[in-house]
């Protein structure tokens, strides 16, 4: 009996049971649906075993959208709980679980896959390559990430969710205070997803360094590729810290070690420090590619070259270095003394300088431009003032003495949502709208798109600006309720209203996708926005080999030059193209990781051992496997090219 | 597959080049991994709770033997790669075998060392210091173990398939990995053992 007890959710409620049923039914419907339409083979051949960067990208996108929904539901539940004093919608335990999973899902399973979607889809196209450097590793990255995501979400219905905050500080996250398996899920699911992300980093650095089209020197790369390059460098340096950190956390929880405990010499602050040594660079991993996307969108719709290319690059490099030396600003109040606090205050404030450089560069790009307010541009223009506000409150938080007032209040919550939503989320939505025609061959509806952007912005302002005020008045973060006499109720109700409007905006986004699938015209050509970089120079839909002839590049805006200044992009003859073969191994291996993770969470050692052996067997198989890929013949390429050219004029 | 014969075998194709660069970047990540472990170790070094300290449990003899074994193996894998460049299959294999034997011997001594620690009351759960020590050493040891299997598979492939651009590439990357583990060991030797014994 004992054995099975562990799998029950320790703290069930009607909502959890209802969602269990809901999830169960959805799964069943999907399985029945696929079987009914006989799509298993298609799914296996075209998606599960694929090594094509575009398809892997699309799978990242779908996961990100799914997780945006899950995290969004968490968010709205929290706002509803706080909308009235002494509300009983969620009790304290549930509230803890909800804010913990909300944070992790949004950062690691929504924002991360969203940016990795852009890495995957865009980087090879922007540099004129046929795929990434290691296509199979790329598939493995995705599937490990996916399994980590799945395992994490399983916690909700089997065994209980983590509840110690997305930061999982010890000793709270230790066995003594977090008795359910929830925090085990945290340690292990994030570990599996994190290993996938680390491999993404290695893959994209190699791709960008080695596979650029002839003529594309580093300083001629499109700005998004630059941002992706720097973000991946940060990944490679920051994620191993997370790997070690989570391994140590796992050992504390499962093997009784004393890294972060309060006796036998353990040191809880070591967790906090190492967490933020990873955690702060992590937020820059998210924001830099977002900056990159804005740097693609703004020049396109201002019809001007990006202002200050070199300073854009330099500022990103400076940010990436600084991002590793500011971590202690997350715990100024936790006892490191005024000297250390002052140093970290100064380094933190210094980040505002390169960030400011970028803001001015975008403004100068807009200056005297012939601005066209498409949906992606609308997001970008809304981003500039809103993000600046978030940056300014960041500098406020960075003043260590003043932070004693703000720390762990709603002010902090307002700050990071203020940088993450207009910064990262707007960029993701803007980028998605911008590249949608290239990916799927039709545009999203502009009218609905603009409505979404405005609703999202109104909702955002109403939801988060009041938190600055309640935070300054002392409303604590991560508290499931407050009393009437605090006077927080009105502003919290406004916040809930804002959150509801944001929810409507997301519904509108989904409706827009549905609407556009049905009604959008399909004959949009290869370059519907009159854009600038190489990804627009190939056909829509993009052939699997991306470019029939490798493009020649001579400037940062190669495609624009080929359209306006007579630059010849595609010189030479079509030759046969080498492509990698599909492989089921990444998926199978990741499934074993999933089993391994699950068994670890519940300490079922025989299964741990068996799945480990399975993982090793996959590695052995891979070591001995000989696979030299395949060639696409010249005739085949020519045929595809004529067909694609014929599809539209 | 285009093969460029003016370059050493392991660099001779496009794919091989990518793999070598990718592996260097991976080593960058590994450096961060060990750096984090060292940071944790140095932070927790003196937090021994009720357990023994480093000075009380470290023994110079096994550690010296381990060092000599691993350093020698790093030398022999270097000779192996040299033989590979001269296209001497037998010699390459020979040096690989010696390397792997030395590696296995290292691992044997390390296992002895671990049982010794547990014996004198410095188990994984004893204190923050022992946890950090055993995790750091264990992570290195795990790398060596995986390396032994990996090296063995490459050896089998050289035997079966000869020195091709592919096997040469694998061998070369393996040698990078092996040297890297050696360097990490030098850090462990100096900053964990010697510093701890002083
Ligand atoms: C000018 C730039 C920025 C500065 C000076 C800054 C400063 C700070 C400081 C000092 C804190 C800790 C406050 C406290 O705990 O009391 C903080 C928290 C945070 N910041 Fe920023 N920040 C900046 C930009 C960003 C960006 C661009 C992002 C994300 C894309 C971000 C995400 C976060 C998050 C997620 C937290 C809260 C973490 C938590 O405790 O859960 N920040 N920021
Ligand atoms: Cu930070």
JSON list of N, CA and C and ligand atoms in Angstrom, two decimals, chain A residues 107 166-167 169 275-276 280 282-284 286-287 291 329-333 348-353 355 387 390-399 403-404 406-409 412-413 415-417 419-420 423-424 477-478, ligand 1:
[
{"chain": "A", "resi": 107, "resn": "UNK", "atom": "N", "xyz": [9.25, 30.29, -17.56]},
{"chain": "A", "resi": 107, "resn": "UNK", "atom": "CA", "xyz": [10.63, 30.58, -17.95]},
{"chain": "A", "resi": 107, "resn": "UNK", "atom": "C", "xyz": [11.25, 29.42, -18.71]},
{"chain": "A", "resi": 166, "resn": "UNK", "atom": "N", "xyz": [10.07, 28.95, -7.75]},
{"chain": "A", "resi": 166, "resn": "UNK", "atom": "CA", "xyz": [10.87, 28.51, -8.91]},
{"chain": "A", "resi": 166, "resn": "UNK", "atom": "C", "xyz": [12.36, 28.57, -8.58]},
{"chain": "A", "resi": 167, "resn": "UNK", "atom": "N", "xyz": [12.69, 29.31, -7.52]},
{"chain": "A", "resi": 167, "resn": "UNK", "atom": "CA", "xyz": [14.08, 29.39, -7.09]},
{"chain": "A", "resi": 167, "resn": "UNK", "atom": "C", "xyz": [14.45, 28.23, -6.17]},
{"chain": "A", "resi": 169, "resn": "UNK", "atom": "N", "xyz": [14.76, 27.61, -3.02]},
{"chain": "A", "resi": 169, "resn": "UNK", "atom": "CA", "xyz": [15.80, 27.82, -2.02]},
{"chain": "A", "resi": 169, "resn": "UNK", "atom": "C", "xyz": [15.77, 26.73, -0.96]},
{"chain": "A", "resi": 275, "resn": "UNK", "atom": "N", "xyz": [22.32, 29.10, -7.74]},
{"chain": "A", "resi": 275, "resn": "UNK", "atom": "CA", "xyz": [21.09, 29.23, -8.54]},
{"chain": "A", "resi": 275, "resn": "UNK", "atom": "C", "xyz": [21.13, 30.49, -9.37]},
{"chain": "A", "resi": 276, "resn": "UNK", "atom": "N", "xyz": [21.56, 31.59, -8.74]},
{"chain": "A", "resi": 276, "resn": "UNK", "atom": "CA", "xyz": [21.53, 32.85, -9.49]},
{"chain": "A", "resi": 276, "resn": "UNK", "atom": "C", "xyz": [22.73, 33.02, -10.39]},
{"chain": "A", "resi": 280, "resn": "UNK", "atom": "N", "xyz": [20.62, 34.42, -13.31]},
{"chain": "A", "resi": 280, "resn": "UNK", "atom": "CA", "xyz": [20.65, 35.73, -13.94]},
{"chain": "A", "resi": 280, "resn": "UNK", "atom": "C", "xyz": [21.07, 35.65, -15.41]},
{"chain": "A", "resi": 282, "resn": "UNK", "atom": "N", "xyz": [20.48, 33.33, -17.27]},
{"chain": "A", "resi": 282, "resn": "UNK", "atom": "CA", "xyz": [19.30, 32.76, -17.92]},
{"chain": "A", "resi": 282, "resn": "UNK", "atom": "C", "xyz": [18.33, 33.84, -18.40]},
{"chain": "A", "resi": 283, "resn": "UNK", "atom": "N", "xyz": [18.08, 34.87, -17.58]},
{"chain": "A", "resi": 283, "resn": "UNK", "atom": "CA", "xyz": [17.15, 35.89, -18.06]},
{"chain": "A", "resi": 283, "resn": "UNK", "atom": "C", "xyz": [17.72, 36.63, -19.27]},
{"chain": "A", "resi": 284, "resn": "UNK", "atom": "N", "xyz": [19.05, 36.69, -19.35]},
{"chain": "A", "resi": 284, "resn": "UNK", "atom": "CA", "xyz": [19.63, 37.31, -20.54]},
{"chain": "A", "resi": 284, "resn": "UNK", "atom": "C", "xyz": [19.63, 36.38, -21.74]},
{"chain": "A", "resi": 286, "resn": "UNK", "atom": "N", "xyz": [17.15, 34.75, -22.40]},
{"chain": "A", "resi": 286, "resn": "UNK", "atom": "CA", "xyz": [15.82, 35.00, -22.94]},
{"chain": "A", "resi": 286, "resn": "UNK", "atom": "C", "xyz": [15.74, 36.35, -23.64]},
{"chain": "A", "resi": 287, "resn": "UNK", "atom": "N", "xyz": [16.33, 37.36, -23.04]},
{"chain": "A", "resi": 287, "resn": "UNK", "atom": "CA", "xyz": [16.05, 38.70, -23.57]},
{"chain": "A", "resi": 287, "resn": "UNK", "atom": "C", "xyz": [16.91, 39.00, -24.80]},
{"chain": "A", "resi": 291, "resn": "UNK", "atom": "N", "xyz": [15.76, 40.81, -28.20]},
{"chain": "A", "resi": 291, "resn": "UNK", "atom": "CA", "xyz": [16.35, 42.02, -28.79]},
{"chain": "A", "resi": 291, "resn": "UNK", "atom": "C", "xyz": [16.68, 41.77, -30.26]},
{"chain": "A", "resi": 329, "resn": "UNK", "atom": "N", "xyz": [22.58, 40.28, -6.70]},
{"chain": "A", "resi": 329, "resn": "UNK", "atom": "CA", "xyz": [21.52, 41.29, -6.51]},
{"chain": "A", "resi": 329, "resn": "UNK", "atom": "C", "xyz": [20.17, 40.63, -6.20]},
{"chain": "A", "resi": 330, "resn": "UNK", "atom": "N", "xyz": [20.10, 39.33, -6.33]},
{"chain": "A", "resi": 330, "resn": "UNK", "atom": "CA", "xyz": [18.84, 38.66, -6.00]},
{"chain": "A", "resi": 330, "resn": "UNK", "atom": "C", "xyz": [18.69, 38.39, -4.51]},
{"chain": "A", "resi": 331, "resn": "UNK", "atom": "N", "xyz": [19.75, 38.62, -3.75]},
{"chain": "A", "resi": 331, "resn": "UNK", "atom": "CA", "xyz": [19.59, 38.41, -2.30]},
{"chain": "A", "resi": 331, "resn": "UNK", "atom": "C", "xyz": [20.43, 39.40, -1.51]},
{"chain": "A", "resi": 332, "resn": "UNK", "atom": "N", "xyz": [20.28, 40.65, -1.85]},
{"chain": "A", "resi": 332, "resn": "UNK", "atom": "CA", "xyz": [20.94, 41.70, -1.08]},
{"chain": "A", "resi": 332, "resn": "UNK", "atom": "C", "xyz": [20.61, 41.62, 0.41]},
{"chain": "A", "resi": 333, "resn": "UNK", "atom": "N", "xyz": [19.41, 41.12, 0.71]},
{"chain": "A", "resi": 333, "resn": "UNK", "atom": "CA", "xyz": [18.97, 41.15, 2.11]},
{"chain": "A", "resi": 333, "resn": "UNK", "atom": "C", "xyz": [19.41, 39.91, 2.88]},
{"chain": "A", "resi": 348, "resn": "UNK", "atom": "N", "xyz": [25.26, 45.65, -11.38]},
{"chain": "A", "resi": 348, "resn": "UNK", "atom": "CA", "xyz": [23.89, 45.54, -11.87]},
{"chain": "A", "resi": 348, "resn": "UNK", "atom": "C", "xyz": [23.45, 46.80, -12.59]},
{"chain": "A", "resi": 349, "resn": "UNK", "atom": "N", "xyz": [23.72, 47.93, -11.98]},
{"chain": "A", "resi": 349, "resn": "UNK", "atom": "CA", "xyz": [23.31, 49.17, -12.63]},
{"chain": "A", "resi": 349, "resn": "UNK", "atom": "C", "xyz": [24.03, 49.35, -13.96]},
{"chain": "A", "resi": 350, "resn": "UNK", "atom": "N", "xyz": [25.26, 48.83, -14.02]},
{"chain": "A", "resi": 350, "resn": "UNK", "atom": "CA", "xyz": [26.02, 48.97, -15.26]},
{"chain": "A", "resi": 350, "resn": "UNK", "atom": "C", "xyz": [25.31, 48.32, -16.44]},
{"chain": "A", "resi": 351, "resn": "UNK", "atom": "N", "xyz": [24.53, 47.29, -16.18]},
{"chain": "A", "resi": 351, "resn": "UNK", "atom": "CA", "xyz": [23.83, 46.62, -17.29]},
{"chain": "A", "resi": 351, "resn": "UNK", "atom": "C", "xyz": [22.88, 47.57, -17.99]},
{"chain": "A", "resi": 352, "resn": "UNK", "atom": "N", "xyz": [22.39, 48.55, -17.25]},
{"chain": "A", "resi": 352, "resn": "UNK", "atom": "CA", "xyz": [21.46, 49.49, -17.88]},
{"chain": "A", "resi": 352, "resn": "UNK", "atom": "C", "xyz": [22.13, 50.27, -19.01]},
{"chain": "A", "resi": 353, "resn": "UNK", "atom": "N", "xyz": [23.46, 50.39, -18.97]},
{"chain": "A", "resi": 353, "resn": "UNK", "atom": "CA", "xyz": [24.13, 51.20, -20.00]},
{"chain": "A", "resi": 353, "resn": "UNK", "atom": "C", "xyz": [24.06, 50.55, -21.38]},
{"chain": "A", "resi": 355, "resn": "UNK", "atom": "N", "xyz": [22.14, 48.28, -22.31]},
{"chain": "A", "resi": 355, "resn": "UNK", "atom": "CA", "xyz": [20.73, 48.14, -22.68]},
{"chain": "A", "resi": 355, "resn": "UNK", "atom": "C", "xyz": [20.19, 49.46, -23.22]},
{"chain": "A", "resi": 387, "resn": "UNK", "atom": "N", "xyz": [9.34, 48.40, -21.91]},
{"chain": "A", "resi": 387, "resn": "UNK", "atom": "CA", "xyz": [10.55, 47.74, -21.44]},
{"chain": "A", "resi": 387, "resn": "UNK", "atom": "C", "xyz": [11.44, 48.73, -20.70]},
{"chain": "A", "resi": 390, "resn": "UNK", "atom": "N", "xyz": [10.44, 48.92, -17.24]},
{"chain": "A", "resi": 390, "resn": "UNK", "atom": "CA", "xyz": [10.92, 47.76, -16.48]},
{"chain": "A", "resi": 390, "resn": "UNK", "atom": "C", "xyz": [12.39, 47.88, -16.15]},
{"chain": "A", "resi": 391, "resn": "UNK", "atom": "N", "xyz": [13.17, 48.41, -17.09]},
{"chain": "A", "resi": 391, "resn": "UNK", "atom": "CA", "xyz": [14.59, 48.58, -16.85]},
{"chain": "A", "resi": 391, "resn": "UNK", "atom": "C", "xyz": [14.85, 49.58, -15.74]},
{"chain": "A", "resi": 392, "resn": "UNK", "atom": "N", "xyz": [14.06, 50.65, -15.74]},
{"chain": "A", "resi": 392, "resn": "UNK", "atom": "CA", "xyz": [14.25, 51.67, -14.72]},
{"chain": "A", "resi": 392, "resn": "UNK", "atom": "C", "xyz": [13.92, 51.10, -13.34]},
{"chain": "A", "resi": 393, "resn": "UNK", "atom": "N", "xyz": [12.84, 50.34, -13.23]},
{"chain": "A", "resi": 393, "resn": "UNK", "atom": "CA", "xyz": [12.56, 49.76, -11.92]},
{"chain": "A", "resi": 393, "resn": "UNK", "atom": "C", "xyz": [13.62, 48.73, -11.55]},
{"chain": "A", "resi": 394, "resn": "UNK", "atom": "N", "xyz": [14.24, 48.12, -12.55]},
{"chain": "A", "resi": 394, "resn": "UNK", "atom": "CA", "xyz": [15.36, 47.22, -12.27]},
{"chain": "A", "resi": 394, "resn": "UNK", "atom": "C", "xyz": [16.49, 47.97, -11.61]},
{"chain": "A", "resi": 395, "resn": "UNK", "atom": "N", "xyz": [16.78, 49.15, -12.13]},
{"chain": "A", "resi": 395, "resn": "UNK", "atom": "CA", "xyz": [17.85, 49.95, -11.52]},
{"chain": "A", "resi": 395, "resn": "UNK", "atom": "C", "xyz": [17.46, 50.35, -10.10]},
{"chain": "A", "resi": 396, "resn": "UNK", "atom": "N", "xyz": [16.18, 50.62, -9.90]},
{"chain": "A", "resi": 396, "resn": "UNK", "atom": "CA", "xyz": [15.73, 50.91, -8.53]},
{"chain": "A", "resi": 396, "resn": "UNK", "atom": "C", "xyz": [16.03, 49.72, -7.60]},
{"chain": "A", "resi": 397, "resn": "UNK", "atom": "N", "xyz": [15.70, 48.52, -8.10]},
{"chain": "A", "resi": 397, "resn": "UNK", "atom": "CA", "xyz": [15.94, 47.32, -7.29]},
{"chain": "A", "resi": 397, "resn": "UNK", "atom": "C", "xyz": [17.42, 47.09, -7.06]},
{"chain": "A", "resi": 398, "resn": "UNK", "atom": "N", "xyz": [18.22, 47.57, -8.01]},
{"chain": "A", "resi": 398, "resn": "UNK", "atom": "CA", "xyz": [19.64, 47.32, -7.93]},
{"chain": "A", "resi": 398, "resn": "UNK", "atom": "C", "xyz": [20.32, 48.13, -6.83]},
{"chain": "A", "resi": 399, "resn": "UNK", "atom": "N", "xyz": [19.65, 49.14, -6.31]},
{"chain": "A", "resi": 399, "resn": "UNK", "atom": "CA", "xyz": [20.25, 49.91, -5.21]},
{"chain": "A", "resi": 399, "resn": "UNK", "atom": "C", "xyz": [20.06, 49.11, -3.95]},
{"chain": "A", "resi": 403, "resn": "UNK", "atom": "N", "xyz": [16.73, 48.21, -1.76]},
{"chain": "A", "resi": 403, "resn": "UNK", "atom": "CA", "xyz": [16.13, 46.90, -2.03]},
{"chain": "A", "resi": 403, "resn": "UNK", "atom": "C", "xyz": [15.56, 46.25, -0.77]},
{"chain": "A", "resi": 404, "resn": "UNK", "atom": "N", "xyz": [16.07, 46.67, 0.39]},
{"chain": "A", "resi": 404, "resn": "UNK", "atom": "CA", "xyz": [15.48, 46.14, 1.63]},
{"chain": "A", "resi": 404, "resn": "UNK", "atom": "C", "xyz": [13.98, 46.44, 1.69]},
{"chain": "A", "resi": 406, "resn": "UNK", "atom": "N", "xyz": [12.06, 46.87, -1.22]},
{"chain": "A", "resi": 406, "resn": "UNK", "atom": "CA", "xyz": [11.33, 46.26, -2.34]},
{"chain": "A", "resi": 406, "resn": "UNK", "atom": "C", "xyz": [11.39, 44.73, -2.34]},
{"chain": "A", "resi": 407, "resn": "UNK", "atom": "N", "xyz": [12.48, 44.21, -1.81]},
{"chain": "A", "resi": 407, "resn": "UNK", "atom": "CA", "xyz": [12.75, 42.79, -2.02]},
{"chain": "A", "resi": 407, "resn": "UNK", "atom": "C", "xyz": [11.59, 41.92, -1.57]},
{"chain": "A", "resi": 408, "resn": "UNK", "atom": "N", "xyz": [11.31, 40.90, -2.36]},
{"chain": "A", "resi": 408, "resn": "UNK", "atom": "CA", "xyz": [10.21, 39.98, -2.05]},
{"chain": "A", "resi": 408, "resn": "UNK", "atom": "C", "xyz": [8.86, 40.67, -1.85]},
{"chain": "A", "resi": 409, "resn": "UNK", "atom": "N", "xyz": [8.67, 41.78, -2.52]},
{"chain": "A", "resi": 409, "resn": "UNK", "atom": "CA", "xyz": [7.33, 42.36, -2.52]},
{"chain": "A", "resi": 409, "resn": "UNK", "atom": "C", "xyz": [6.78, 42.29, -3.94]},
{"chain": "A", "resi": 412, "resn": "UNK", "atom": "N", "xyz": [8.85, 43.73, -6.91]},
{"chain": "A", "resi": 412, "resn": "UNK", "atom": "CA", "xyz": [9.75, 42.87, -7.67]},
{"chain": "A", "resi": 412, "resn": "UNK", "atom": "C", "xyz": [8.98, 42.09, -8.73]},
{"chain": "A", "resi": 413, "resn": "UNK", "atom": "N", "xyz": [7.81, 41.60, -8.33]},
{"chain": "A", "resi": 413, "resn": "UNK", "atom": "CA", "xyz": [7.00, 40.85, -9.30]},
{"chain": "A", "resi": 413, "resn": "UNK", "atom": "C", "xyz": [6.65, 41.75, -10.48]},
{"chain": "A", "resi": 415, "resn": "UNK", "atom": "N", "xyz": [8.38, 44.30, -11.51]},
{"chain": "A", "resi": 415, "resn": "UNK", "atom": "CA", "xyz": [9.60, 44.53, -12.30]},
{"chain": "A", "resi": 415, "resn": "UNK", "atom": "C", "xyz": [9.83, 43.41, -13.31]},
{"chain": "A", "resi": 416, "resn": "UNK", "atom": "N", "xyz": [9.87, 42.18, -12.81]},
{"chain": "A", "resi": 416, "resn": "UNK", "atom": "CA", "xyz": [10.32, 41.18, -13.79]},
{"chain": "A", "resi": 416, "resn": "UNK", "atom": "C", "xyz": [9.26, 40.85, -14.81]},
{"chain": "A", "resi": 417, "resn": "UNK", "atom": "N", "xyz": [7.99, 41.03, -14.45]},
{"chain": "A", "resi": 417, "resn": "UNK", "atom": "CA", "xyz": [6.99, 40.87, -15.50]},
{"chain": "A", "resi": 417, "resn": "UNK", "atom": "C", "xyz": [7.08, 42.02, -16.49]},
{"chain": "A", "resi": 419, "resn": "UNK", "atom": "N", "xyz": [9.75, 43.46, -17.49]},
{"chain": "A", "resi": 419, "resn": "UNK", "atom": "CA", "xyz": [10.79, 43.21, -18.50]},
{"chain": "A", "resi": 419, "resn": "UNK", "atom": "C", "xyz": [10.49, 41.97, -19.33]},
{"chain": "A", "resi": 420, "resn": "UNK", "atom": "N", "xyz": [9.88, 40.98, -18.69]},
{"chain": "A", "resi": 420, "resn": "UNK", "atom": "CA", "xyz": [9.70, 39.73, -19.43]},
{"chain": "A", "resi": 420, "resn": "UNK", "atom": "C", "xyz": [8.52, 39.80, -20.40]},
{"chain": "A", "resi": 423, "resn": "UNK", "atom": "N", "xyz": [9.27, 42.60, -22.99]},
{"chain": "A", "resi": 423, "resn": "UNK", "atom": "CA", "xyz": [10.55, 42.23, -23.58]},
{"chain": "A", "resi": 423, "resn": "UNK", "atom": "C", "xyz": [10.46, 40.92, -24.32]},
{"chain": "A", "resi": 424, "resn": "UNK", "atom": "N", "xyz": [10.29, 39.84, -23.58]},
{"chain": "A", "resi": 424, "resn": "UNK", "atom": "CA", "xyz": [10.38, 38.52, -24.21]},
{"chain": "A", "resi": 424, "resn": "UNK", "atom": "C", "xyz": [9.07, 38.14, -24.90]},
{"chain": "A", "resi": 477, "resn": "UNK", "atom": "N", "xyz": [5.31, 39.22, -1.76]},
{"chain": "A", "resi": 477, "resn": "UNK", "atom": "CA", "xyz": [5.21, 38.29, -2.86]},
{"chain": "A", "resi": 477, "resn": "UNK", "atom": "C", "xyz": [4.98, 36.89, -2.29]},
{"chain": "A", "resi": 478, "resn": "UNK", "atom": "N", "xyz": [4.40, 36.00, -3.07]},
{"chain": "A", "resi": 478, "resn": "UNK", "atom": "CA", "xyz": [4.22, 34.61, -2.68]},
{"chain": "A", "resi": 478, "resn": "UNK", "atom": "C", "xyz": [3.37, 34.44, -1.42]},
{"chain": "C", "resi": 1, "resn": "LIG", "atom": "C1", "xyz": [18.34, 47.21, -16.56]},
{"chain": "C", "resi": 1, "resn": "LIG", "atom": "C2", "xyz": [18.19, 45.96, -16.47]},
{"chain": "C", "resi": 1, "resn": "LIG", "atom": "C3", "xyz": [17.82, 45.19, -15.19]},
{"chain": "C", "resi": 1, "resn": "LIG", "atom": "C4", "xyz": [18.17, 45.43, -13.89]},
{"chain": "C", "resi": 1, "resn": "LIG", "atom": "C5", "xyz": [19.03, 46.58, -13.36]},
{"chain": "C", "resi": 1, "resn": "LIG", "atom": "C6", "xyz": [17.56, 44.39, -13.09]},
{"chain": "C", "resi": 1, "resn": "LIG", "atom": "C7", "xyz": [17.66, 44.26, -11.71]},
{"chain": "C", "resi": 1, "resn": "LIG", "atom": "C8", "xyz": [17.05, 43.28, -10.94]},
{"chain": "C", "resi": 1, "resn": "LIG", "atom": "C9", "xyz": [17.23, 43.11, -9.53]},
{"chain": "C", "resi": 1, "resn": "LIG", "atom": "C10", "xyz": [18.13, 43.96, -8.65]},
{"chain": "C", "resi": 1, "resn": "LIG", "atom": "C11", "xyz": [16.45, 42.05, -9.14]},
{"chain": "C", "resi": 1, "resn": "LIG", "atom": "C12", "xyz": [16.32, 41.46, -7.73]},
{"chain": "C", "resi": 1, "resn": "LIG", "atom": "C13", "xyz": [15.38, 42.25, -6.91]},
{"chain": "C", "resi": 1, "resn": "LIG", "atom": "C14", "xyz": [15.00, 41.60, -5.61]},
{"chain": "C", "resi": 1, "resn": "LIG", "atom": "O1", "xyz": [14.93, 40.37, -5.51]},
{"chain": "C", "resi": 1, "resn": "LIG", "atom": "O2", "xyz": [14.74, 42.38, -4.67]},
{"chain": "C", "resi": 1, "resn": "LIG", "atom": "C15", "xyz": [15.79, 41.56, -10.31]},
{"chain": "C", "resi": 1, "resn": "LIG", "atom": "C16", "xyz": [14.92, 40.49, -10.33]},
{"chain": "C", "resi": 1, "resn": "LIG", "atom": "C17", "xyz": [14.50, 39.86, -11.48]},
{"chain": "C", "resi": 1, "resn": "LIG", "atom": "N1", "xyz": [14.76, 40.27, -12.78]},
{"chain": "C", "resi": 1, "resn": "LIG", "atom": "FE1", "xyz": [15.72, 41.98, -13.31]},
{"chain": "C", "resi": 1, "resn": "LIG", "atom": "N2", "xyz": [16.87, 43.55, -13.91]},
{"chain": "C", "resi": 1, "resn": "LIG", "atom": "C18", "xyz": [17.02, 44.00, -15.20]},
{"chain": "C", "resi": 1, "resn": "LIG", "atom": "C19", "xyz": [16.51, 43.42, -16.33]},
{"chain": "C", "resi": 1, "resn": "LIG", "atom": "C20", "xyz": [15.86, 42.20, -16.35]},
{"chain": "C", "resi": 1, "resn": "LIG", "atom": "C21", "xyz": [15.52, 41.48, -17.54]},
{"chain": "C", "resi": 1, "resn": "LIG", "atom": "C22", "xyz": [15.83, 41.95, -18.95]},
{"chain": "C", "resi": 1, "resn": "LIG", "atom": "C23", "xyz": [14.89, 40.35, -17.16]},
{"chain": "C", "resi": 1, "resn": "LIG", "atom": "C24", "xyz": [14.31, 39.20, -17.97]},
{"chain": "C", "resi": 1, "resn": "LIG", "atom": "C25", "xyz": [14.18, 39.12, -19.20]},
{"chain": "C", "resi": 1, "resn": "LIG", "atom": "C26", "xyz": [14.84, 40.36, -15.72]},
{"chain": "C", "resi": 1, "resn": "LIG", "atom": "C27", "xyz": [14.25, 39.35, -14.97]},
{"chain": "C", "resi": 1, "resn": "LIG", "atom": "C28", "xyz": [14.22, 39.32, -13.61]},
{"chain": "C", "resi": 1, "resn": "LIG", "atom": "C29", "xyz": [13.59, 38.28, -12.83]},
{"chain": "C", "resi": 1, "resn": "LIG", "atom": "C30", "xyz": [12.88, 37.03, -13.40]},
{"chain": "C", "resi": 1, "resn": "LIG", "atom": "C31", "xyz": [13.74, 38.62, -11.49]},
{"chain": "C", "resi": 1, "resn": "LIG", "atom": "C32", "xyz": [13.14, 37.94, -10.28]},
{"chain": "C", "resi": 1, "resn": "LIG", "atom": "C33", "xyz": [13.64, 36.66, -9.91]},
{"chain": "C", "resi": 1, "resn": "LIG", "atom": "C34", "xyz": [12.97, 36.06, -8.70]},
{"chain": "C", "resi": 1, "resn": "LIG", "atom": "O3", "xyz": [13.29, 36.47, -7.57]},
{"chain": "C", "resi": 1, "resn": "LIG", "atom": "O4", "xyz": [12.15, 35.16, -8.87]},
{"chain": "C", "resi": 1, "resn": "LIG", "atom": "N3", "xyz": [15.43, 41.50, -15.27]},
{"chain": "C", "resi": 1, "resn": "LIG", "atom": "N4", "xyz": [16.18, 42.32, -11.41]}
]
